[in-house]
PDB file of C-alpha atoms in Angstrom:
ATOM      1  CA  MET A  27      56.399   8.759  -6.586  1.00  0.00           C
ATOM      2  CA  SER A  28      52.977   7.593  -5.504  1.00  0.00           C
ATOM      3  CA  ARG A  29      51.615   8.469  -2.109  1.00  0.00           C
ATOM      4  CA  ASN A  30      51.305   4.803  -1.120  1.00  0.00           C
ATOM      5  CA  ASN A  31      54.928   4.013  -1.877  1.00  0.00           C
ATOM      6  CA  ARG A  32      56.533   7.004  -0.121  1.00  0.00           C
ATOM      7  CA  ARG A  33      58.312   6.198   3.071  1.00  0.00           C
ATOM      8  CA  GLY A  34      59.695   9.022   5.034  1.00  0.00           C
ATOM      9  CA  ARG A  35      60.315   9.895   8.586  1.00  0.00           C
ATOM     10  CA  GLY A  36      57.186   9.174  10.644  1.00  0.00           C
ATOM     11  CA  GLN A  37      55.334   7.667   7.701  1.00  0.00           C
ATOM     12  CA  ARG A  38      54.595   4.038   7.229  1.00  0.00           C
ATOM     13  CA  GLN A  39      53.584   2.203   4.128  1.00  0.00           C
ATOM     14  CA  ARG A  40      49.842   1.653   3.768  1.00  0.00           C
ATOM     15  CA  ARG A  41      48.837  -1.935   3.988  1.00  0.00           C
ATOM     16  CA  PRO A  42      46.956  -3.359   1.011  1.00  0.00           C
ATOM     17  CA  GLN A  43      43.197  -3.392   1.173  1.00  0.00           C
ATOM     18  CA  ARG A  44      41.608  -6.703   2.158  1.00  0.00           C
ATOM     19  CA  HIS A  45      39.705  -8.672  -0.450  1.00  0.00           C
ATOM     20  CA  LYS A  46      35.963  -8.285   0.050  1.00  0.00           C
ATOM     21  CA  ASP A  47      33.884 -11.228  -1.074  1.00  0.00           C
ATOM     22  CA  VAL A  48      30.541  -9.479  -0.497  1.00  0.00           C
ATOM     23  CA  LEU A  49      28.671  -9.111  -3.769  1.00  0.00           C
ATOM     24  CA  HIS A  50      25.588  -6.918  -3.774  1.00  0.00           C
ATOM     25  CA  THR A  51      24.041  -8.318  -6.902  1.00  0.00           C
ATOM     26  CA  ARG A  52      21.716 -11.216  -7.677  1.00  0.00           C
ATOM     27  CA  GLY A  53      23.547 -14.461  -7.220  1.00  0.00           C
ATOM     28  CA  GLY A  54      26.057 -12.850  -4.858  1.00  0.00           C
ATOM     29  CA  HIS A  55      26.199 -12.697  -1.069  1.00  0.00           C
ATOM     30  CA  ARG A  56      22.672 -11.343  -0.744  1.00  0.00           C
ATOM     31  CA  ALA A  57      20.982 -13.786  -3.097  1.00  0.00           C
ATOM     32  CA  ASN A  58      19.191 -15.455  -0.182  1.00  0.00           C
ATOM     33  CA  ASP A  59      18.356 -12.392   1.901  1.00  0.00           C
ATOM     34  CA  PHE A  60      17.328  -8.745   1.664  1.00  0.00           C
ATOM     35  CA  ARG A  61      17.771  -5.621   3.740  1.00  0.00           C
ATOM     36  CA  CYS A  62      14.588  -4.193   5.280  1.00  0.00           C
ATOM     37  CA  ALA A  63      13.858  -0.761   3.809  1.00  0.00           C
ATOM     38  CA  PHE A  64      12.441   0.408   7.150  1.00  0.00           C
ATOM     39  CA  CYS A  65      14.652  -0.928   9.987  1.00  0.00           C
ATOM     40  CA  ARG A  66      17.667  -1.959   7.801  1.00  0.00           C
ATOM     41  CA  LEU A  67      17.854  -5.503   9.232  1.00  0.00           C
ATOM     42  CA  ASP A  68      19.313  -8.188   6.950  1.00  0.00           C
ATOM     43  CA  VAL A  69      16.475 -10.690   6.522  1.00  0.00           C
ATOM     44  CA  SER A  70      16.690 -14.252   5.199  1.00  0.00           C
ATOM     45  CA  LEU A  71      14.252 -15.205   2.449  1.00  0.00           C
ATOM     46  CA  ASP A  72      13.672 -18.518   4.207  1.00  0.00           C
ATOM     47  CA  ALA A  73      10.677 -18.079   6.496  1.00  0.00           C
ATOM     48  CA  PRO A  74       9.207 -20.804   8.699  1.00  0.00           C
ATOM     49  CA  GLY A  75       5.496 -21.242   8.060  1.00  0.00           C
ATOM     50  CA  THR A  76       5.315 -19.571   4.658  1.00  0.00           C
ATOM     51  CA  ALA A  77       6.714 -20.206   1.183  1.00  0.00           C
ATOM     52  CA  HIS A  78       7.379 -16.532   0.326  1.00  0.00           C
ATOM     53  CA  ARG A  79       8.995 -14.129   2.788  1.00  0.00           C
ATOM     54  CA  ASN A  80       7.289 -10.791   2.169  1.00  0.00           C
ATOM     55  CA  HIS A  81       7.929  -8.761   5.312  1.00  0.00           C
ATOM     56  CA  CYS A  82      10.599  -8.047   7.888  1.00  0.00           C
ATOM     57  CA  PRO A  83      10.260 -10.298  10.964  1.00  0.00           C
ATOM     58  CA  ASN A  84      11.553  -7.480  13.178  1.00  0.00           C
ATOM     59  CA  CYS A  85       9.394  -4.452  12.271  1.00  0.00           C
ATOM     60  CA  LEU A  86       6.789  -6.238  10.046  1.00  0.00           C
ATOM     61  CA  ALA A  87       7.239  -3.680   7.234  1.00  0.00           C
ATOM     62  CA  SER A  88       7.218  -4.868   3.638  1.00  0.00           C
ATOM     63  CA  LEU A  89       7.751  -3.629   0.095  1.00  0.00           C
ATOM     64  CA  HIS A  90       5.065  -3.588  -2.586  1.00  0.00           C
ATOM     65  CA  VAL A  91       6.649  -6.235  -4.817  1.00  0.00           C
ATOM     66  CA  ASP A  92       3.856  -8.772  -5.414  1.00  0.00           C
ATOM     67  CA  ARG A  93       1.000  -7.976  -7.779  1.00  0.00           C
ATOM     68  CA  ARG A  94      -1.675 -10.681  -7.475  1.00  0.00           C
ATOM     69  CA  ILE A  95      -0.047 -13.943  -6.437  1.00  0.00           C
ATOM     70  CA  PRO A  96       2.235 -14.178  -3.370  1.00  0.00           C
ATOM     71  CA  GLY A  97       5.801 -14.519  -4.595  1.00  0.00           C
ATOM     72  CA  ASP A  98       5.180 -13.291  -8.157  1.00  0.00           C
ATOM     73  CA  ARG A  99       7.343 -10.160  -7.550  1.00  0.00           C
ATOM     74  CA  ASP A 100       5.490  -8.548 -10.456  1.00  0.00           C
ATOM     75  CA  ALA A 101       4.365  -5.199  -8.958  1.00  0.00           C
ATOM     76  CA  ASP A 102       5.729  -2.021 -10.510  1.00  0.00           C
ATOM     77  CA  CYS A 103       5.170   0.150  -7.414  1.00  0.00           C
ATOM     78  CA  ARG A 104       7.966  -1.006  -5.060  1.00  0.00           C
ATOM     79  CA  GLY A 105       6.614   1.327  -2.334  1.00  0.00           C
ATOM     80  CA  LEU A 106       6.998   0.787   1.398  1.00  0.00           C
ATOM     81  CA  MET A 107       4.158  -1.294   2.867  1.00  0.00           C
ATOM     82  CA  GLU A 108       3.182  -0.310   6.419  1.00  0.00           C
ATOM     83  CA  ALA A 109       1.706  -2.945   8.728  1.00  0.00           C
ATOM     84  CA  LEU A 110      -1.766  -1.597   9.641  1.00  0.00           C
ATOM     85  CA  GLY A 111      -3.269  -4.391  11.665  1.00  0.00           C
ATOM     86  CA  MET A 112      -4.029  -8.067  11.982  1.00  0.00           C
ATOM     87  CA  SER A 113      -6.713 -10.359  10.673  1.00  0.00           C
ATOM     88  CA  VAL A 114      -7.477 -13.979  11.478  1.00  0.00           C
ATOM     89  CA  ARG A 115      -8.652 -16.559   8.930  1.00  0.00           C
ATOM     90  CA  ARG A 116     -11.400 -19.029   9.720  1.00  0.00           C
ATOM     91  CA  ASP A 117      -8.784 -21.716  10.289  1.00  0.00           C
ATOM     92  CA  GLY A 118      -7.104 -19.541  12.964  1.00  0.00           C
ATOM     93  CA  GLU A 119      -4.140 -18.409  10.869  1.00  0.00           C
ATOM     94  CA  TRP A 120      -3.003 -14.848  11.592  1.00  0.00           C
ATOM     95  CA  MET A 121      -2.548 -12.406   8.694  1.00  0.00           C
ATOM     96  CA  ILE A 122      -0.805  -9.025   8.644  1.00  0.00           C
ATOM     97  CA  ILE A 123      -2.690  -6.281   6.803  1.00  0.00           C
ATOM     98  CA  HIS A 124      -0.252  -4.022   4.910  1.00  0.00           C
ATOM     99  CA  GLN A 125      -0.959  -0.772   3.063  1.00  0.00           C
ATOM    100  CA  CYS A 126       1.364   0.689   0.445  1.00  0.00           C
ATOM    101  CA  ALA A 127       2.524   4.201   1.302  1.00  0.00           C
ATOM    102  CA  SER A 128       2.913   5.006  -2.420  1.00  0.00           C
ATOM    103  CA  CYS A 129      -0.246   3.700  -4.094  1.00  0.00           C
ATOM    104  CA  GLY A 130      -2.493   2.873  -1.112  1.00  0.00           C
ATOM    105  CA  GLU A 131      -3.097  -0.776  -2.070  1.00  0.00           C
ATOM    106  CA  LEU A 132      -3.962  -3.126   0.789  1.00  0.00           C
ATOM    107  CA  SER A 133      -2.769  -6.713   1.090  1.00  0.00           C
ATOM    108  CA  ALA A 134      -3.024  -9.545   3.605  1.00  0.00           C
ATOM    109  CA  ASN A 135       0.136 -11.535   4.294  1.00  0.00           C
ATOM    110  CA  ARG A 136       0.668 -14.669   6.371  1.00  0.00           C
ATOM    111  CA  ILE A 137       2.770 -14.273   9.492  1.00  0.00           C
ATOM    112  CA  ALA A 138       6.005 -16.245   9.616  1.00  0.00           C
ATOM    113  CA  GLY A 139       7.228 -18.424  12.460  1.00  0.00           C
ATOM    114  CA  ASP A 140      10.154 -16.118  13.205  1.00  0.00           C
ATOM    115  CA  ASP A 141       8.165 -12.851  13.359  1.00  0.00           C
ATOM    116  CA  ASN A 142       8.771 -10.709  16.437  1.00  0.00           C
ATOM    117  CA  PRO A 143       6.015 -11.740  18.919  1.00  0.00           C
ATOM    118  CA  LEU A 144       5.989  -8.332  20.621  1.00  0.00           C
ATOM    119  CA  ALA A 145       5.548  -6.548  17.272  1.00  0.00           C
ATOM    120  CA  LEU A 146       2.685  -8.926  16.382  1.00  0.00           C
ATOM    121  CA  VAL A 147       0.881  -8.316  19.691  1.00  0.00           C
ATOM    122  CA  ARG A 148       1.330  -4.541  19.357  1.00  0.00           C
ATOM    123  CA  LEU A 149      -0.129  -4.740  15.875  1.00  0.00           C
ATOM    124  CA  ALA A 150      -3.045  -6.877  17.043  1.00  0.00           C
ATOM    125  CA  LEU A 151      -3.815  -4.384  19.844  1.00  0.00           C
ATOM    126  CA  ARG A 152      -3.550  -1.298  17.623  1.00  0.00           C
ATOM    127  CA  PRO A 153      -7.334  -1.130  16.889  1.00  0.00           C
ATOM    128  CA  LEU A 154      -7.971  -0.727  20.618  1.00  0.00           C
ATOM    129  CA  ALA A 155      -5.714   2.334  20.652  1.00  0.00           C
ATOM    130  CA  ASP A 156      -7.104   3.899  17.438  1.00  0.00           C
ATOM    131  CA  PRO A 157     -10.592   2.557  16.523  1.00  0.00           C
ATOM    132  CA  GLN A 158     -11.074   5.120  13.708  1.00  0.00           C
ATOM    133  CA  ARG A 159      -8.037   3.868  11.807  1.00  0.00           C
ATOM    134  CA  ALA A 160      -9.126   0.244  12.244  1.00  0.00           C
ATOM    135  CA  SER A 161     -12.638   0.880  10.949  1.00  0.00           C
ATOM    136  CA  ARG A 162     -11.306   2.723   7.869  1.00  0.00           C
ATOM    137  CA  ALA A 163      -9.027  -0.240   7.077  1.00  0.00           C
ATOM    138  CA  LEU A 164     -11.860  -2.751   7.519  1.00  0.00           C
ATOM    139  CA  LEU A 165     -14.246  -0.755   5.313  1.00  0.00           C
ATOM    140  CA  THR A 166     -11.586  -0.539   2.625  1.00  0.00           C
ATOM    141  CA  LEU A 167     -11.115  -4.326   2.721  1.00  0.00           C
ATOM    142  CA  TRP A 168     -14.884  -5.013   2.591  1.00  0.00           C
ATOM    143  CA  PRO A 169     -15.854  -5.832  -1.049  1.00  0.00           C
ATOM    144  CA  GLY A 170     -17.948  -3.132  -2.666  1.00  0.00           C
ATOM    145  CA  HIS A 171     -17.189  -0.469  -0.065  1.00  0.00           C
ATOM    146  CA  GLY A 172     -14.777   2.403  -0.328  1.00  0.00           C
ATOM    147  CA  THR A 173     -13.376   4.673   2.301  1.00  0.00           C
ATOM    148  CA  PRO A 174     -16.122   6.376   4.339  1.00  0.00           C
TER     149      PRO A 174
END
């Protein structure tokens, strides 16, 4: 007699397990979102102000998934990208500077309209707290210069 079908004194029959419609594969429940590898927030791929969501709006962390073109998802690394600082384009658009923890590659990514404003301000003020780190990042981004 199976354990689930036994009914004795003080025992009750187990109720059947509920159907779960959550599919964790492409085309399933998470086809239009991803889970942040750093803070574990479920993040929608739809981002106001940008065509390709490439970072978590809560903690601003990213994954190294794009190779050359935003949205190409062609990088082999897949390492965690830490938000190092901010940059501003000539037209006034803010960019987040990320560095891959695995391969060290730097990238600039547009902010999205739903990014956490407090996290953005903290990131923008980071060079004031640690000028050495900011200067190393800027020298690395400067064409023709390496790390000092």
